[in-house]
mmCIF file of C-alpha atoms and ligand atoms in Angstrom:
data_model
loop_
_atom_site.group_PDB
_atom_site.id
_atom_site.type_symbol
_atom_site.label_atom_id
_atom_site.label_comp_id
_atom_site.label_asym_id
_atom_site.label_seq_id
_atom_site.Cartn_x
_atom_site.Cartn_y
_atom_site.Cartn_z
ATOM 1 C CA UNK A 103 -5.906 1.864 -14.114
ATOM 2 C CA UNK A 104 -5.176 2.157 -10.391
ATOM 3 C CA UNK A 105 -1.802 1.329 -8.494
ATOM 4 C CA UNK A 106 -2.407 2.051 -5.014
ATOM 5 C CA UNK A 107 1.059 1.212 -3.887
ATOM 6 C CA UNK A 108 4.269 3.229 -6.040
ATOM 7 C CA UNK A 109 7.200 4.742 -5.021
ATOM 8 C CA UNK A 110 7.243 7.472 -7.502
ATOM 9 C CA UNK A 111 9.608 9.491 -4.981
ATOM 10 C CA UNK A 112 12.162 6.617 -6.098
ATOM 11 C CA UNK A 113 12.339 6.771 -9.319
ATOM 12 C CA UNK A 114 15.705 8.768 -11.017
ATOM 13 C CA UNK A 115 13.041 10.622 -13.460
ATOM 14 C CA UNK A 116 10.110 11.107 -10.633
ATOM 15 C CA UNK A 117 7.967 13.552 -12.631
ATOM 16 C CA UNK A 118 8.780 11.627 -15.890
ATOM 17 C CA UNK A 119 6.820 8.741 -14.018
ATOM 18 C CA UNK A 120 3.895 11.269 -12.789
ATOM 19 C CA UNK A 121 3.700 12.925 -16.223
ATOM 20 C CA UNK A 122 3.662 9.426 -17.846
ATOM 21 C CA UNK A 123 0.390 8.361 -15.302
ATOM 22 C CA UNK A 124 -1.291 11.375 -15.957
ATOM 23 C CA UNK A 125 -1.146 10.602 -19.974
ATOM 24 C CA UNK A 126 -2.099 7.037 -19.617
ATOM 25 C CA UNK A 127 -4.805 7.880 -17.029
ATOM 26 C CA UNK A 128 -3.276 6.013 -14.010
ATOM 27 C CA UNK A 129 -4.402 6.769 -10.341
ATOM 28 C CA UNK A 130 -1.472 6.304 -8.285
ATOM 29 C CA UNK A 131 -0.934 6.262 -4.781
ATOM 30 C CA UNK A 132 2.571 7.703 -4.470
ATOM 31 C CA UNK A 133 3.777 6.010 -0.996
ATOM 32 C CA UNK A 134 6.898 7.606 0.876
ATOM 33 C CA UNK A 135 8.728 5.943 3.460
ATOM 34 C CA UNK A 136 10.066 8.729 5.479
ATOM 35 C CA UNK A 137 7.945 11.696 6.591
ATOM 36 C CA UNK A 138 10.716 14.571 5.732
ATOM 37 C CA UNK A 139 10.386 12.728 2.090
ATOM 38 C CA UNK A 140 6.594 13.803 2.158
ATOM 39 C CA UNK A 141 6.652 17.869 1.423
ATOM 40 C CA UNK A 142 8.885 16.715 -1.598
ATOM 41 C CA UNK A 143 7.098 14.191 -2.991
ATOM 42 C CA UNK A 144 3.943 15.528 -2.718
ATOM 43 C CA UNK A 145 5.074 18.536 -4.179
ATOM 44 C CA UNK A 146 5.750 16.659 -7.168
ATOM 45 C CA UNK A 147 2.054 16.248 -7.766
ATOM 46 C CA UNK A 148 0.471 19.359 -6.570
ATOM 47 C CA UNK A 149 -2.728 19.828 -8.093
ATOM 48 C CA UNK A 150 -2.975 16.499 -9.615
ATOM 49 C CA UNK A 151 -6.203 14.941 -8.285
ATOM 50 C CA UNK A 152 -5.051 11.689 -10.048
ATOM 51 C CA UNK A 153 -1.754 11.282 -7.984
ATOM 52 C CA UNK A 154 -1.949 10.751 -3.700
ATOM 53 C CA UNK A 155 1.101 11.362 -1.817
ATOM 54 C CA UNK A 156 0.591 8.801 1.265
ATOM 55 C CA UNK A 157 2.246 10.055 4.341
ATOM 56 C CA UNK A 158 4.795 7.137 5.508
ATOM 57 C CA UNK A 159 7.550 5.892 7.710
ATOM 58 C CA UNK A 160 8.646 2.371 6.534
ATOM 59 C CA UNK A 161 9.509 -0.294 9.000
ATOM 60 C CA UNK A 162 12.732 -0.744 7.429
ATOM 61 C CA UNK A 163 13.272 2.960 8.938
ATOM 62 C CA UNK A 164 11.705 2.320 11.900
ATOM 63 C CA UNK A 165 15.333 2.628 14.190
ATOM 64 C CA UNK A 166 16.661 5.469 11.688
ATOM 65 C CA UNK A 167 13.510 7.506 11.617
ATOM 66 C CA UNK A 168 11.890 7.367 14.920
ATOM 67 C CA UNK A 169 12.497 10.522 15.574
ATOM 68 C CA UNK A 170 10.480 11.840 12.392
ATOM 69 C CA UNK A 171 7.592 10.931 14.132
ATOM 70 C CA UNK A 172 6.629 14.651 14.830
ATOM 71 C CA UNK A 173 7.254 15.741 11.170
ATOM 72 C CA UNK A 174 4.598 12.711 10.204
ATOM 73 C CA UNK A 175 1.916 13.944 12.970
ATOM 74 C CA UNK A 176 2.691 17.476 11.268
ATOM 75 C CA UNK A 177 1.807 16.336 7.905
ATOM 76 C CA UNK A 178 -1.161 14.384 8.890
ATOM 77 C CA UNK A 179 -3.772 16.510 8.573
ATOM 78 C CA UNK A 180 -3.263 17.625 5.055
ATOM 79 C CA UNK A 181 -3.656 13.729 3.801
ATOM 80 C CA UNK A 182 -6.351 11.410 3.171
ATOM 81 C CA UNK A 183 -3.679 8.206 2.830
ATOM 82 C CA UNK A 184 -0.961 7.329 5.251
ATOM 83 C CA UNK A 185 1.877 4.381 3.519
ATOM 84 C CA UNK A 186 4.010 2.851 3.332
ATOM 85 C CA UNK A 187 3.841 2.177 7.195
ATOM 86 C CA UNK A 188 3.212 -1.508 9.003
ATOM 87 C CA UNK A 189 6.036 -4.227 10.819
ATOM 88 C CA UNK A 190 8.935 -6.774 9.253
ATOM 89 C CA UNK A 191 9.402 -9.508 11.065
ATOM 90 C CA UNK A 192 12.864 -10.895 8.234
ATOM 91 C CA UNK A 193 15.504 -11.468 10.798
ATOM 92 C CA UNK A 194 17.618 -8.726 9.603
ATOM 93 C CA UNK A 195 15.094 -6.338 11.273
ATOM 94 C CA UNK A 196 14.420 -8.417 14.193
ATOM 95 C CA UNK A 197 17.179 -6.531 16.604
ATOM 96 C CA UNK A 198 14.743 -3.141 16.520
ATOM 97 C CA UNK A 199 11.243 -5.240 16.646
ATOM 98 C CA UNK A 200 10.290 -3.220 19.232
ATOM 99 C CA UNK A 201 11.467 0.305 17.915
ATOM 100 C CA UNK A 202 8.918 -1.017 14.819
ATOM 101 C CA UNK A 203 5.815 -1.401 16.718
ATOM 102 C CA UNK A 204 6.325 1.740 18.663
ATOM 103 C CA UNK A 205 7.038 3.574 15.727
ATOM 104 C CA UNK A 206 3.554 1.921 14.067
ATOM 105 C CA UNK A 207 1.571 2.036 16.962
ATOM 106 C CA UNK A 208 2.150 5.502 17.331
ATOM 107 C CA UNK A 209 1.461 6.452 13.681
ATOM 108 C CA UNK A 210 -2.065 4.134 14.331
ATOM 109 C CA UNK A 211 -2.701 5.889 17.404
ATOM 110 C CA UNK A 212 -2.015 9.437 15.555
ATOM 111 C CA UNK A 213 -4.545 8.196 12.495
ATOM 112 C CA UNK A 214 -7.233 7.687 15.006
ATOM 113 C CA UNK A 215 -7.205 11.319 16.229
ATOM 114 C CA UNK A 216 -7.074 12.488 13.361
ATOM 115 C CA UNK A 217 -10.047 10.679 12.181
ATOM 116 C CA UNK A 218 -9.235 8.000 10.267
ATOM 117 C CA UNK A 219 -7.110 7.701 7.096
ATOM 118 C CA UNK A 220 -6.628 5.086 4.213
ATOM 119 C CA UNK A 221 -3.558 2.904 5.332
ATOM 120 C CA UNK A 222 -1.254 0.798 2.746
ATOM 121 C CA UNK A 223 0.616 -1.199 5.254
ATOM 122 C CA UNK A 224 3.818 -3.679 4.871
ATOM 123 C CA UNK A 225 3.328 -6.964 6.930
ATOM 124 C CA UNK A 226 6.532 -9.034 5.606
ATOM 125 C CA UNK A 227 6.534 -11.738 8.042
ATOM 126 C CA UNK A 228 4.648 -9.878 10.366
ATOM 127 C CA UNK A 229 0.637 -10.500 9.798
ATOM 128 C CA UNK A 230 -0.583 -11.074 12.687
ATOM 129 C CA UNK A 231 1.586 -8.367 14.683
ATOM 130 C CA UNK A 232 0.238 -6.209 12.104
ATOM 131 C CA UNK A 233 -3.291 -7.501 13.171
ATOM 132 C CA UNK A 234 -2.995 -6.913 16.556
ATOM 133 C CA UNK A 235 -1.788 -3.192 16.302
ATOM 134 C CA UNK A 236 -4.818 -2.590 14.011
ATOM 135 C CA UNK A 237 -7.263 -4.591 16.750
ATOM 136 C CA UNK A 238 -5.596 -1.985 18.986
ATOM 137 C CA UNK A 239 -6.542 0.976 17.031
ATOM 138 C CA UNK A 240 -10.103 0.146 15.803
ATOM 139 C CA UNK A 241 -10.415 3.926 14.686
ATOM 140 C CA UNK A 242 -7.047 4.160 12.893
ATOM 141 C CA UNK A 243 -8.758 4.094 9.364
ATOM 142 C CA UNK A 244 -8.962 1.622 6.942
ATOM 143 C CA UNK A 245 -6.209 -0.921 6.368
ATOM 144 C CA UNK A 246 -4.967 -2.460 2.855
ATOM 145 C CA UNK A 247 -2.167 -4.865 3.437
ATOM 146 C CA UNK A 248 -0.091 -4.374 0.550
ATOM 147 C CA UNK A 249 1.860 -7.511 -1.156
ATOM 148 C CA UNK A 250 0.107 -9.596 1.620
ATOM 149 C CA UNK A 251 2.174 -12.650 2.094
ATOM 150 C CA UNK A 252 0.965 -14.558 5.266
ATOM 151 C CA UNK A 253 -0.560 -17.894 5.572
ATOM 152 C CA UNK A 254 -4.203 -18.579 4.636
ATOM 153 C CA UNK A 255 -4.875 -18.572 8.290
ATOM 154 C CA UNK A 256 -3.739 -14.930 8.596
ATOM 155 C CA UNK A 257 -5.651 -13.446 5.446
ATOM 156 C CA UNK A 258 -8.917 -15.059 7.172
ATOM 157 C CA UNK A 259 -7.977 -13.072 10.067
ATOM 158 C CA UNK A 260 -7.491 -9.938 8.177
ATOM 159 C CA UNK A 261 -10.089 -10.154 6.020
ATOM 160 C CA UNK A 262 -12.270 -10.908 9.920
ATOM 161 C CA UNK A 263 -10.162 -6.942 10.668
ATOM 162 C CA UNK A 264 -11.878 -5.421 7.276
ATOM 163 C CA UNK A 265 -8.345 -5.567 5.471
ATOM 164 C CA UNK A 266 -8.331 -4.289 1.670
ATOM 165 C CA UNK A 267 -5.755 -5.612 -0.355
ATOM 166 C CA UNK A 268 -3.514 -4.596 -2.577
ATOM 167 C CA UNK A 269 -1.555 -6.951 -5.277
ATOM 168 C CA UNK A 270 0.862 -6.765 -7.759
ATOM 169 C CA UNK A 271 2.437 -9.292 -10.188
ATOM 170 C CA UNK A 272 4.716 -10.792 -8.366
ATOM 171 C CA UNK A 273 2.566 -11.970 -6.015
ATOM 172 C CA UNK A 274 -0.433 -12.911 -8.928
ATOM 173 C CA UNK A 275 2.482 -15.101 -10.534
ATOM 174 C CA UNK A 276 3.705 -17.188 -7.592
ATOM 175 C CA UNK A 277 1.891 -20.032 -6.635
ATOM 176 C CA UNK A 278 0.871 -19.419 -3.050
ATOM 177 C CA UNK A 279 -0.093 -15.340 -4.112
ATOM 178 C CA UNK A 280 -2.328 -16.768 -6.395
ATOM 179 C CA UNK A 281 -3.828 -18.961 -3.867
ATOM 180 C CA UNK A 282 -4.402 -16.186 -1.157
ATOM 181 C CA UNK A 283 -5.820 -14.016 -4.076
ATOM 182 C CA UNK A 284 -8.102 -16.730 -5.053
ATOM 183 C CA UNK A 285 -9.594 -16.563 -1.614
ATOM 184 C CA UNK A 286 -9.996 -12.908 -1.026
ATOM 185 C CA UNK A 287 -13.420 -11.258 -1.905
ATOM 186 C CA UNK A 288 -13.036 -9.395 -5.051
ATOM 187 C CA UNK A 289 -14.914 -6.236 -3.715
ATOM 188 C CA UNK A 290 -11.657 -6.220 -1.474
ATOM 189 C CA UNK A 291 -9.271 -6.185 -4.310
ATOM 190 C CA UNK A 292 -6.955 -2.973 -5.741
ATOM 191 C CA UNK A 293 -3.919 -3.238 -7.984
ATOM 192 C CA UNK A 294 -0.797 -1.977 -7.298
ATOM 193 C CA UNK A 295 3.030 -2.631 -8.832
ATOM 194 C CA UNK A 296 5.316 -1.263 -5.788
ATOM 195 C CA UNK A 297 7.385 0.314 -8.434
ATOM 196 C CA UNK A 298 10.604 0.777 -8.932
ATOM 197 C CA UNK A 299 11.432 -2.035 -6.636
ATOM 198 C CA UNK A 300 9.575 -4.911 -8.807
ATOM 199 C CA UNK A 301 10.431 -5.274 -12.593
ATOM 200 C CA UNK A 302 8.719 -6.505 -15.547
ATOM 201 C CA UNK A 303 11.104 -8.287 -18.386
ATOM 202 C CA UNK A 304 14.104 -7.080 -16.703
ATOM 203 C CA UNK A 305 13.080 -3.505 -16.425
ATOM 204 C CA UNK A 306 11.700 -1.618 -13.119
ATOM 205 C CA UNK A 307 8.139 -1.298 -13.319
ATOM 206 C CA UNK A 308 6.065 1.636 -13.865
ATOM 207 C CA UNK A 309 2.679 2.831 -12.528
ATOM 208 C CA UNK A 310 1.077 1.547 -16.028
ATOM 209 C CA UNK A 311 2.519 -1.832 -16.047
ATOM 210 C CA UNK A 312 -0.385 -2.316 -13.272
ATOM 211 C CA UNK A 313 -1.963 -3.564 -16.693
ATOM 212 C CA UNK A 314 -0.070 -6.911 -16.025
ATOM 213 C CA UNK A 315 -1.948 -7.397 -12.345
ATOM 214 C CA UNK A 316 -5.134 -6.362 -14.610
ATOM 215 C CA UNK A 317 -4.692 -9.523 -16.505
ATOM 216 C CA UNK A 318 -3.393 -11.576 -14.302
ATOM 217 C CA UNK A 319 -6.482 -11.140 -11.540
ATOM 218 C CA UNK A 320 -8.712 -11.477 -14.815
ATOM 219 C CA UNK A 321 -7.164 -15.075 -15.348
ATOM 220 C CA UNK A 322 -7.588 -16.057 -11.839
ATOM 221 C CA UNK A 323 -11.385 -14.602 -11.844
ATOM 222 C CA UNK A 324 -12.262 -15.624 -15.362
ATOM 223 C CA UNK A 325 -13.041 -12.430 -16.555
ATOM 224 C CA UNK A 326 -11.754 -9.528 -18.962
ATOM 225 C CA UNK A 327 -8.950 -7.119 -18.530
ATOM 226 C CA UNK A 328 -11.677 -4.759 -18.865
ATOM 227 C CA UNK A 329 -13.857 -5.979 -16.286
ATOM 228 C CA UNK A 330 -11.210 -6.293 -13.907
ATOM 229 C CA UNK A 331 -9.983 -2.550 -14.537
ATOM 230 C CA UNK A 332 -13.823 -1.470 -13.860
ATOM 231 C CA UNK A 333 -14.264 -3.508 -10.583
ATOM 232 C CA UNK A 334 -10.774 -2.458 -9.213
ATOM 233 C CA UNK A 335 -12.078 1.185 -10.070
ATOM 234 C CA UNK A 336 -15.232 0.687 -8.607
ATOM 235 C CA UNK A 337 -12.966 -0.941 -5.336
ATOM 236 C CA UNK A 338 -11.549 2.197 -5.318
ATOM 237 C CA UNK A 339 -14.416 4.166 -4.931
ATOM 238 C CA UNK A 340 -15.877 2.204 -1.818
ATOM 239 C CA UNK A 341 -12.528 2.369 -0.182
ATOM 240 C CA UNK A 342 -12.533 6.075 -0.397
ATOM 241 C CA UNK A 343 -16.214 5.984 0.534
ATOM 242 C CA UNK A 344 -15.868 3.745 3.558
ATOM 243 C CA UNK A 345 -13.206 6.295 5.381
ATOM 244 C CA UNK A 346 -15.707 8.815 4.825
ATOM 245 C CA UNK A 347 -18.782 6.844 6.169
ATOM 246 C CA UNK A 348 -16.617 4.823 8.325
ATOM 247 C CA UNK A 349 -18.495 1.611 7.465
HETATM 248 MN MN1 MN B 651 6.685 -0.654 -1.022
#
């Protein structure tokens, strides 16, 4: 099972969560959304190849954090994933728009020198922004818009930018997720739950509950759970590859 988009660093019980992946064989990508959160978190999962701590700054945090920007070019070189990181466009964070894209472009611009990483980026009403910082920053790495919610327009666009994507089951339950899902290619595919802040019966998600997304994506393509959890894996593998080959 993958989920390539958690927020284990959230959780009350965060190494309950990490010890309960690492028993029901869950890769997680363990995203943070400031970079002072990263020594912590990652901490959490030292020398557990199954668990990556992404380096992040969330849009959200954009105003609040800015000036975290040298801790995250600090931490950069000692990860292979950078999230949760991207642009909001809800009105609420409108007022510091521009604080966002400096704060995203510089964290693109930082990924390039570095040589690349594997980015799970937030584009809440903000796809083709998003877009346009990543046309700017060609080397940055590779991008997987997480929860993509755009228009069908926009995913054409990003899928044009070599987007991955990541979904969850909120999105593979309502109508017009299930729609965009239906048109991406499914060697572009991972699963992910964005736990705790989604919830399953009631209940915040956790890392294995990604079995739900299994299912769901297996409905939509008309296959197995089981053949969905080998072709996510397999996703997986070619999105790790392609940073390294940068193809
Ligand atoms: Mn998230």
């Amino acid at each position: 099972m993958i989920d390539l988009h958690c927020h284990v660093d959230l959780f009350p019980k965060p190494r309950e969560v990490i010890d309960g992946a690492i028993v029901k064989g869950v890769f997680v990508v363990s995203v943070t959304t400031t970079p002072s959160a990263w020594p912590g978190t990652s901490g959490l999962a030292q020398c557990v190849p199954e668990i990556e701590t992404a380096l992040g700054l969330h849009p959200q945090l954009a105003l609040e954090r800015i000036s975290e920007l040298g801790i995250f070019d600090l931490h950069l070189p000692k990860v292979t994933w950078v999230g949760e990181v991207g642009l909001d466009g809800s009105p609420e964070l409108r007022p510091f728009w521009s604080t966002q894209v400096k704060v995203f472009e510089h964290i693109l611009r930082s990924c390039s020198s570095a040589g690349g990483r594997i980015l799970s980026i937030h584009s809440r009403r903000a796809a083709l922004p998003v877009l346009d910082c990543l046309k700017n920053h060609p080397d940055a790495g590779v991008p997987v818009l997480h929860w993509f919610s755009g228009t069908t327009r926009d995913l054409e666009l990003a899928l044009g930018c070599g987007c991955w994507f990541s979904v969850g089951s909120p999105m593979l339950t309502s109508k017009k997720g299930r729609e965009l899902v239906a048109r991406i290619p499914r060697s572009r595919i991972l699963t992910e739950t964005d736990a705790p802040f989604t919830e399953i019966n009631g209940r915040p998600s956790y890392p294995w509950d990604v079995v739900l997304a299994e299912h769901l994506l297996g409905e939509i393509w008309g296959v197995s759970d089981e053949e969905v959890r080998a072709l996510v894996a397999e996703n997986l593998w070619k999105l790790q590859g392609s940073l390294r080959t940068g193809s």
